Amino acid sequence: MAQNVAFIGLGVMGYPMAGHLAKAGHSVTIYNRSSEKAQNWLNEYSGTISLSPKEAAQNADFIFICVGNDDDLRQIMTGETGVLAGLTQGNIVVDHTTTSATVALEMALACAEKDVLFYDAPVSGGQAGAQNGLLTIMLGGDESHIDSVKSVVSAYARFSQLLGPVGSGQLAKMMNQICIAGIVQGLAEALHFGLNAGLDCAAVIEVISKGAAQSWQMENRHQTMLKGEYDFGFAVDWMRKDLDIALQEAKQNGSTLPLTALVDQFYAEVQKSGGKRWDTSSLLARLQK
Amino acid sequence: MAQNVAFIGLGVMGYPMAGHLAKAGHSVTIYNRSSEKAQNWLNEYSGTISLSPKEAAQNADFIFICVGNDDDLRQIMTGETGVLAGLTQGNIVVDHTTTSATVALEMALACAEKDVLFYDAPVSGGQAGAQNGLLTIMLGGDESHIDSVKSVVSAYARFSQLLGPVGSGQLAKMMNQICIAGIVQGLAEALHFGLNAGLDCAAVIEVISKGAAQSWQMENRHQTMLKGEYDFGFAVDWMRKDLDIALQEAKQNGSTLPLTALVDQFYAEVQKSGGKRWDTSSLLARLQK
Amino acid sequence: MAQNVAFIGLGVMGYPMAGHLAKAGHSVTIYNRSSEKAQNWLNEYSGTISLSPKEAAQNADFIFICVGNDDDLRQIMTGETGVLAGLTQGNIVVDHTTTSATVALEMALACAEKDVLFYDAPVSGGQAGAQNGLLTIMLGGDESHIDSVKSVVSAYARFSQLLGPVGSGQLAKMMNQICIAGIVQGLAEALHFGLNAGLDCAAVIEVISKGAAQSWQMENRHQTMLKGEYDFGFAVDWMRKDLDIALQEAKQNGSTLPLTALVDQFYAEVQKSGGKRWDTSSLLARLQK
Amino acid sequence: MAQNVAFIGLGVMGYPMAGHLAKAGHSVTIYNRSSEKAQNWLNEYSGTISLSPKEAAQNADFIFICVGNDDDLRQIMTGETGVLAGLTQGNIVVDHTTTSATVALEMALACAEKDVLFYDAPVSGGQAGAQNGLLTIMLGGDESHIDSVKSVVSAYARFSQLLGPVGSGQLAKMMNQICIAGIVQGLAEALHFGLNAGLDCAAVIEVISKGAAQSWQMENRHQTMLKGEYDFGFAVDWMRKDLDIALQEAKQNGSTLPLTALVDQFYAEVQKSGGKRWDTSSLLARLQK
């Protein structure tokens, strides 16, 4: 069913996501801080431009947000021209930003005062997933309207799932990033070791990817790692932002994450050596220095 | 083509592996330090028992070995009643023990003096893989006879691959274990975090296993980890033996393995709390204490 | 020279510090959130109670603050009844709280608008140091009035030093805590090892404290560590607060602190096992579990 | 009381140690693998050269050894021309090499068969300590003859202490090195942080060395660390040898040494970047890259 939707934040993720909504037949109102990107989007897809988050929200039943971090989200939502100022009872806000669970709860409370449901909905699948409409979406929020949310996001998601109350999507995303930290550092150490041992690492990976050492990262990143190619993918700067959120949340819920904390520091070394924009798999570059 | 084969070492791995050889029609001579196990094996499969590694070797063209560690291998191979004393020109020795690359080279040299080829051939797939004949085999050794080796081991391997000269199989196995160390610790921290956050972790894993955080360990171990079940699988004691080999080899080849070294210490804590025989996934138990 | 001073925050540190100022002959106006402590202080020392930080500031030339963290400091300083509202040109604010360098700069700027100098002045020496007037003070701020600041704080400090512009005191304190993290974890591992090895650890410490392994922690904490006594000293909760500040600052200035990040996680394990209030030396308890 | 002593191993430590024995009036017979060093020593001090460890032992009541590692010690002690072959009942062997506790026990047993006492006696104080006769000696062995041992070693030791049965000296030395690993990495991170923060680190150290962050390393190494000078002191290669011994021993006695294992890997990175011969304080160089 075609809906009136707003999409706020046309970055490398949001731009194609909003595009998929338009191609799926929804009426899309867009807002972006820099208007140039919004103009480009309008040249490519059909929709309406708005001059503020508030105005975007006023035009829509579903408001999607995809910005950078907690502070960006707060800025988009609050203030005179913010989303909250434009909401009407019955609207649904879906936030695709990776944020803390705290800010998700904060926003959900603010929305509740307007009889509006808020869903935190961080994604995985990266830029390629956004472009190809194959994202995975981790949802936190109310069960009552989850079907309509899943129906709309199906324009760019191959899989989405409600994981619990508001904040659960963000917490799940943190689990995702914690797993990746361990996998990538382990893989990097293995390849570093293999290279130093003079092995044909691609041949070894072909064998060991058939068993208990297998991982998505191993299958999808070992070739570029072996070539030392890191100018693509999910940037180290973003990974550190996400790990910081996870480490802070762990402090709140009493978890200990020694490997995560350590790998976060190794990413700091990657940043120092010029890798702020490199893919997360660049932990190997640090070892090979 | 049916062969005369010897199988030395009827532990949890070797016992079913030798069984698969018998069922595949090979003439199998067995040797085991404790003769009781050898007797059990003979009750279950058809073959011949021998009283020493030397005698086993004398009866065979292919000699397979699957014992505990470097020292066990040296003991089986050398001395008056050792394998080396029973070898004839043209024999082939295949060692399935996980050992250092150094001892593999040492044994290959000793075999070469008798015009015998030595292949290091550590396996992955665990006890279940051995029982179901679905092991993966990492081979190091001479290219000339690799086809006949692969043909015989196909009785219990779904996949085997030559990865380079003698020692390469062991080095590949080290890469395998290094990868697992990172994956399992990352997964353990993620589940620990999720449990503390009150998430439905099984539901989260269903979602995140579709993307960049996916791993064999995640898919095959998260359920038992969430139940706190560790009385199965690949034991922590064995994992520490393997990581020690990798860390010592890393010293030789100039690799740095910070995560591997740290996780090895976490396994030491698992051992202390009674987990010597627990599956490697028991790193979660340490965090949940 | 006797001065009119205000002291805000009568915790375990501030209470005796303010007492030393009174005993040194200064006219002391006190303020504490819970008035009971202020009343106790007045029973013990001579001075004046005030009902708000603003009122305290109005009565004084030097305003000393010793509260819990960044947020506490902001709360004390700002708002209708805050210190800033009570400042007069020429006043000097000295903050003994361990905070981020950022909040120190923020407060210094706010003070500057009133022609008031702000010094960040975190201390080391603990509760005993405060009681005995033997603290060490790390100062950040303007050189022009450092002598008068040092003169007043000499009531409770055996040593104080200007280390650079505003924020430098806090940054120095972070260096202090980073050093301690490494020292204590190393010492804990050594004692853990020695106990497991059956050594007379006190005898060993007597020997090795004469050389390159010596540290203040070794000399002053090994006895209580060996007895498993941790109900005293600088609490793990406070240490984690301080390490968090250091780790966040490191992110800003591009430093990598792998050991600090890891030990911070070990302190999280101490917290979980009931050690929130234990001395920082309790890292040994974690290993001995 | 002047004694007949043998000194085997004239490296950077042994050379001056043997010299102090000669200057103290003992009759010294020396042995060194490369005879050139022995010749140099004879030009500088008075004594007798011997052609084998056995011959050296035959000439002496006390046999001192200072070589590189376990294997060196075994080589010096055993075989046709080894020390054991030259021992007579009542002799005393004192080994200053830093070795495993296992080899110390092994040698003590072999000596016991000849009614000879063996003391393990690793030292601390470095090359400077050896030259100035200011070493500290950690002794393991029998109480009965400890006074005569201490009397002779007082020629080059300012302090020596019996710490328990054979092996205790080595175990104490391991504790020493574990402590240093934590101290130096913590200090390196603090200085790295301070440099990035733009602090006058020498001034900060002056302040924080007065309290709980103080250490011998801080006082004696911060200046050279801040200058990036590492061409002196106790070499990283030797430190890794010692840490390996400690980590292996920890495996035997059930200790977990996460920081030690991690810092050992950081030293591996220092080795890779050309620092095999640098002082242990060079962990800072790794962070500053």
mmCIF file of N, CA, C and O in Angstrom, chain C residues 26 29 44 72 90 111 177 204 222 240 242 247 258 260 279 281:
data_model
loop_
_atom_site.group_PDB
_atom_site.id
_atom_site.type_symbol
_atom_site.label_atom_id
_atom_site.label_comp_id
_atom_site.label_asym_id
_atom_site.label_seq_id
_atom_site.Cartn_x
_atom_site.Cartn_y
_atom_site.Cartn_z
ATOM 1 N N HIS C 26 42.387 30.642 57.598
ATOM 2 C CA HIS C 26 41.542 31.298 56.598
ATOM 3 C C HIS C 26 40.098 31.372 57.098
ATOM 4 O O HIS C 26 39.657 30.536 57.895
ATOM 5 N N THR C 29 33.977 29.698 54.247
ATOM 6 C CA THR C 29 32.533 29.528 54.073
ATOM 7 C C THR C 29 32.316 28.204 53.366
ATOM 8 O O THR C 29 32.935 27.946 52.331
ATOM 9 N N GLU C 44 33.117 20.794 64.071
ATOM 10 C CA GLU C 44 34.515 20.412 64.213
ATOM 11 C C GLU C 44 35.469 21.585 63.959
ATOM 12 O O GLU C 44 36.531 21.684 64.570
ATOM 13 N N ASP C 72 28.369 17.064 38.143
ATOM 14 C CA ASP C 72 28.300 17.734 39.447
ATOM 15 C C ASP C 72 28.894 19.135 39.355
ATOM 16 O O ASP C 72 28.345 20.092 39.893
ATOM 17 N N GLY C 90 38.078 39.356 39.822
ATOM 18 C CA GLY C 90 39.248 39.156 40.668
ATOM 19 C C GLY C 90 39.193 37.906 41.538
ATOM 20 O O GLY C 90 40.200 37.510 42.110
ATOM 21 N N CYS C 111 34.079 31.564 33.579
ATOM 22 C CA CYS C 111 34.679 32.432 34.594
ATOM 23 C C CYS C 111 35.303 33.673 33.967
ATOM 24 O O CYS C 111 35.228 34.781 34.519
ATOM 25 N N GLN C 177 46.623 8.137 36.335
ATOM 26 C CA GLN C 177 45.745 6.968 36.431
ATOM 27 C C GLN C 177 46.127 5.899 35.398
ATOM 28 O O GLN C 177 46.012 4.701 35.670
ATOM 29 N N VAL C 204 59.781 -12.295 48.372
ATOM 30 C CA VAL C 204 60.163 -11.937 46.997
ATOM 31 C C VAL C 204 60.043 -10.432 46.789
ATOM 32 O O VAL C 204 60.936 -9.789 46.220
ATOM 33 N N HIS C 222 51.355 -4.445 48.509
ATOM 34 C CA HIS C 222 51.526 -5.897 48.377
ATOM 35 C C HIS C 222 51.029 -6.632 49.616
ATOM 36 O O HIS C 222 50.492 -7.737 49.506
ATOM 37 N N ARG C 240 37.255 3.598 37.563
ATOM 38 C CA ARG C 240 36.628 3.456 36.238
ATOM 39 C C ARG C 240 36.151 4.809 35.714
ATOM 40 O O ARG C 240 36.225 5.069 34.510
ATOM 41 N N ASP C 242 37.577 7.648 36.277
ATOM 42 C CA ASP C 242 38.777 8.343 35.817
ATOM 43 C C ASP C 242 39.316 7.748 34.513
ATOM 44 O O ASP C 242 39.743 8.477 33.614
ATOM 45 N N LEU C 247 40.160 7.604 28.579
ATOM 46 C CA LEU C 247 39.927 6.925 27.303
ATOM 47 C C LEU C 247 39.174 7.836 26.322
ATOM 48 O O LEU C 247 39.446 7.817 25.119
ATOM 49 N N PRO C 258 45.874 0.628 24.701
ATOM 50 C CA PRO C 258 45.353 -0.747 24.762
ATOM 51 C C PRO C 258 45.330 -1.326 26.175
ATOM 52 O O PRO C 258 44.342 -1.936 26.568
ATOM 53 N N THR C 260 45.288 0.280 29.047
ATOM 54 C CA THR C 260 44.322 1.020 29.866
ATOM 55 C C THR C 260 42.904 0.539 29.578
ATOM 56 O O THR C 260 42.110 0.302 30.496
ATOM 57 N N ASP C 279 39.553 -1.118 46.918
ATOM 58 C CA ASP C 279 40.727 -0.386 46.461
ATOM 59 C C ASP C 279 41.134 -0.863 45.064
ATOM 60 O O ASP C 279 40.891 -2.014 44.682
ATOM 61 N N SER C 281 43.741 -1.873 44.019
ATOM 62 C CA SER C 281 44.637 -3.040 44.036
ATOM 63 C C SER C 281 43.861 -4.360 43.960
ATOM 64 O O SER C 281 44.464 -5.428 43.861
#
